[in-house]
């Protein structure tokens, strides 16, 4: 499966899931501050799925060798490895 197909499947899921998730948080009166970053949730998830489908042993090696070097055209708002790791907790549900 190529990066574009993975992204499309994840993005379709996120478009349906995120509004329901935010509504549920409002119903529970939980404040979930979410600032729009350079990468959307579906892009972060696509990179994570790509790592699990790759043969890399560590995420850092995958991100530095594969994502930053070869997949930059797919992710125009790509951030550094350290910033990406900071974004991960916000993308986990």
CSV table of C-alpha atoms in Angstrom, one decimal:
chain,number,residue,atom,x,y,z
A,1,UNK,CA,0.0,0.0,0.0
A,2,UNK,CA,1.5,3.4,-0.9
A,3,UNK,CA,1.6,6.5,1.2
A,4,UNK,CA,-1.2,8.3,-0.7
A,5,UNK,CA,-3.6,5.3,-0.3
A,6,UNK,CA,-2.8,5.1,3.4
A,7,UNK,CA,-3.3,8.8,3.8
A,8,UNK,CA,-6.7,8.8,2.0
A,9,UNK,CA,-8.0,5.9,4.1
A,10,UNK,CA,-6.9,7.6,7.4
A,11,UNK,CA,-8.1,11.0,6.3
A,12,UNK,CA,-11.6,9.7,5.5
A,13,UNK,CA,-11.7,8.1,9.0
A,14,UNK,CA,-10.5,11.3,10.7
A,15,UNK,CA,-13.0,13.5,8.9
A,16,UNK,CA,-15.8,11.4,10.4
A,17,UNK,CA,-14.2,10.8,13.8
A,18,UNK,CA,-12.8,14.2,14.8
A,19,UNK,CA,-16.2,16.1,14.9
A,20,UNK,CA,-17.8,13.3,17.0
A,21,UNK,CA,-14.7,13.2,19.3
A,22,UNK,CA,-14.8,16.9,19.9
A,23,UNK,CA,-18.6,16.8,20.5
A,24,UNK,CA,-18.2,14.0,23.0
A,25,UNK,CA,-15.6,16.0,24.9
A,26,UNK,CA,-18.0,19.0,25.0
A,27,UNK,CA,-20.7,16.7,26.3
A,28,UNK,CA,-18.4,15.6,29.1
A,29,UNK,CA,-17.4,19.2,29.8
A,30,UNK,CA,-13.8,18.4,29.1
A,31,UNK,CA,-11.7,21.2,27.8
A,32,UNK,CA,-9.5,20.0,25.0
A,33,UNK,CA,-7.4,22.8,23.7
A,34,UNK,CA,-6.3,22.1,20.2
A,35,UNK,CA,-4.2,24.4,18.3
A,36,UNK,CA,-3.9,23.8,14.6
A,37,UNK,CA,-0.4,22.8,13.8
A,38,UNK,CA,1.5,22.3,10.6
A,39,UNK,CA,0.6,18.6,10.4
A,40,UNK,CA,-3.0,17.4,10.7
A,41,UNK,CA,-4.0,14.4,12.6
A,42,UNK,CA,-4.3,12.2,9.5
A,43,UNK,CA,-0.8,13.2,8.5
A,44,UNK,CA,0.6,12.2,11.9
A,45,UNK,CA,-1.3,8.9,11.8
A,46,UNK,CA,-0.1,8.2,8.2
A,47,UNK,CA,3.5,8.6,9.3
A,48,UNK,CA,3.0,6.3,12.2
A,49,UNK,CA,1.3,3.6,10.1
A,50,UNK,CA,4.1,3.9,7.5
A,51,UNK,CA,6.6,3.2,10.3
A,52,UNK,CA,4.8,0.1,11.3
A,53,UNK,CA,4.6,-1.1,7.7
A,54,UNK,CA,8.3,-0.4,7.1
A,55,UNK,CA,11.1,-2.6,8.2
A,56,UNK,CA,12.7,0.0,10.5
A,57,UNK,CA,13.5,-1.0,14.1
A,58,UNK,CA,13.3,2.5,15.5
A,59,UNK,CA,10.9,5.3,14.8
A,60,UNK,CA,13.7,7.9,14.8
A,61,UNK,CA,15.7,6.1,12.1
A,62,UNK,CA,12.5,5.8,10.0
A,63,UNK,CA,11.6,9.4,10.4
A,64,UNK,CA,15.1,10.8,9.7
A,65,UNK,CA,15.9,8.4,6.9
A,66,UNK,CA,12.6,7.8,5.2
A,67,UNK,CA,10.2,10.6,6.0
A,68,UNK,CA,12.4,13.6,6.0
A,69,UNK,CA,14.4,12.5,3.0
A,70,UNK,CA,11.9,10.8,0.7
A,71,UNK,CA,8.4,11.6,1.8
A,72,UNK,CA,8.7,15.4,2.2
A,73,UNK,CA,6.6,16.1,-0.9
A,74,UNK,CA,3.7,14.2,0.6
A,75,UNK,CA,3.8,16.2,3.8
A,76,UNK,CA,4.3,19.9,3.0
A,77,UNK,CA,4.1,21.0,6.7
A,78,UNK,CA,6.7,18.4,7.9
A,79,UNK,CA,8.4,19.3,11.2
A,80,UNK,CA,11.6,18.2,12.8
A,81,UNK,CA,11.9,14.8,14.5
A,82,UNK,CA,11.8,16.4,18.0
A,83,UNK,CA,8.7,18.5,17.2
A,84,UNK,CA,7.0,15.4,15.7
A,85,UNK,CA,7.6,13.4,18.9
A,86,UNK,CA,6.0,16.3,20.8
A,87,UNK,CA,2.9,16.1,18.6
A,88,UNK,CA,2.4,12.4,19.2
A,89,UNK,CA,0.5,12.6,22.6
A,90,UNK,CA,-2.1,14.9,21.0
A,91,UNK,CA,-2.7,12.4,18.2
A,92,UNK,CA,-3.3,9.4,20.5
A,93,UNK,CA,-6.8,8.8,21.7
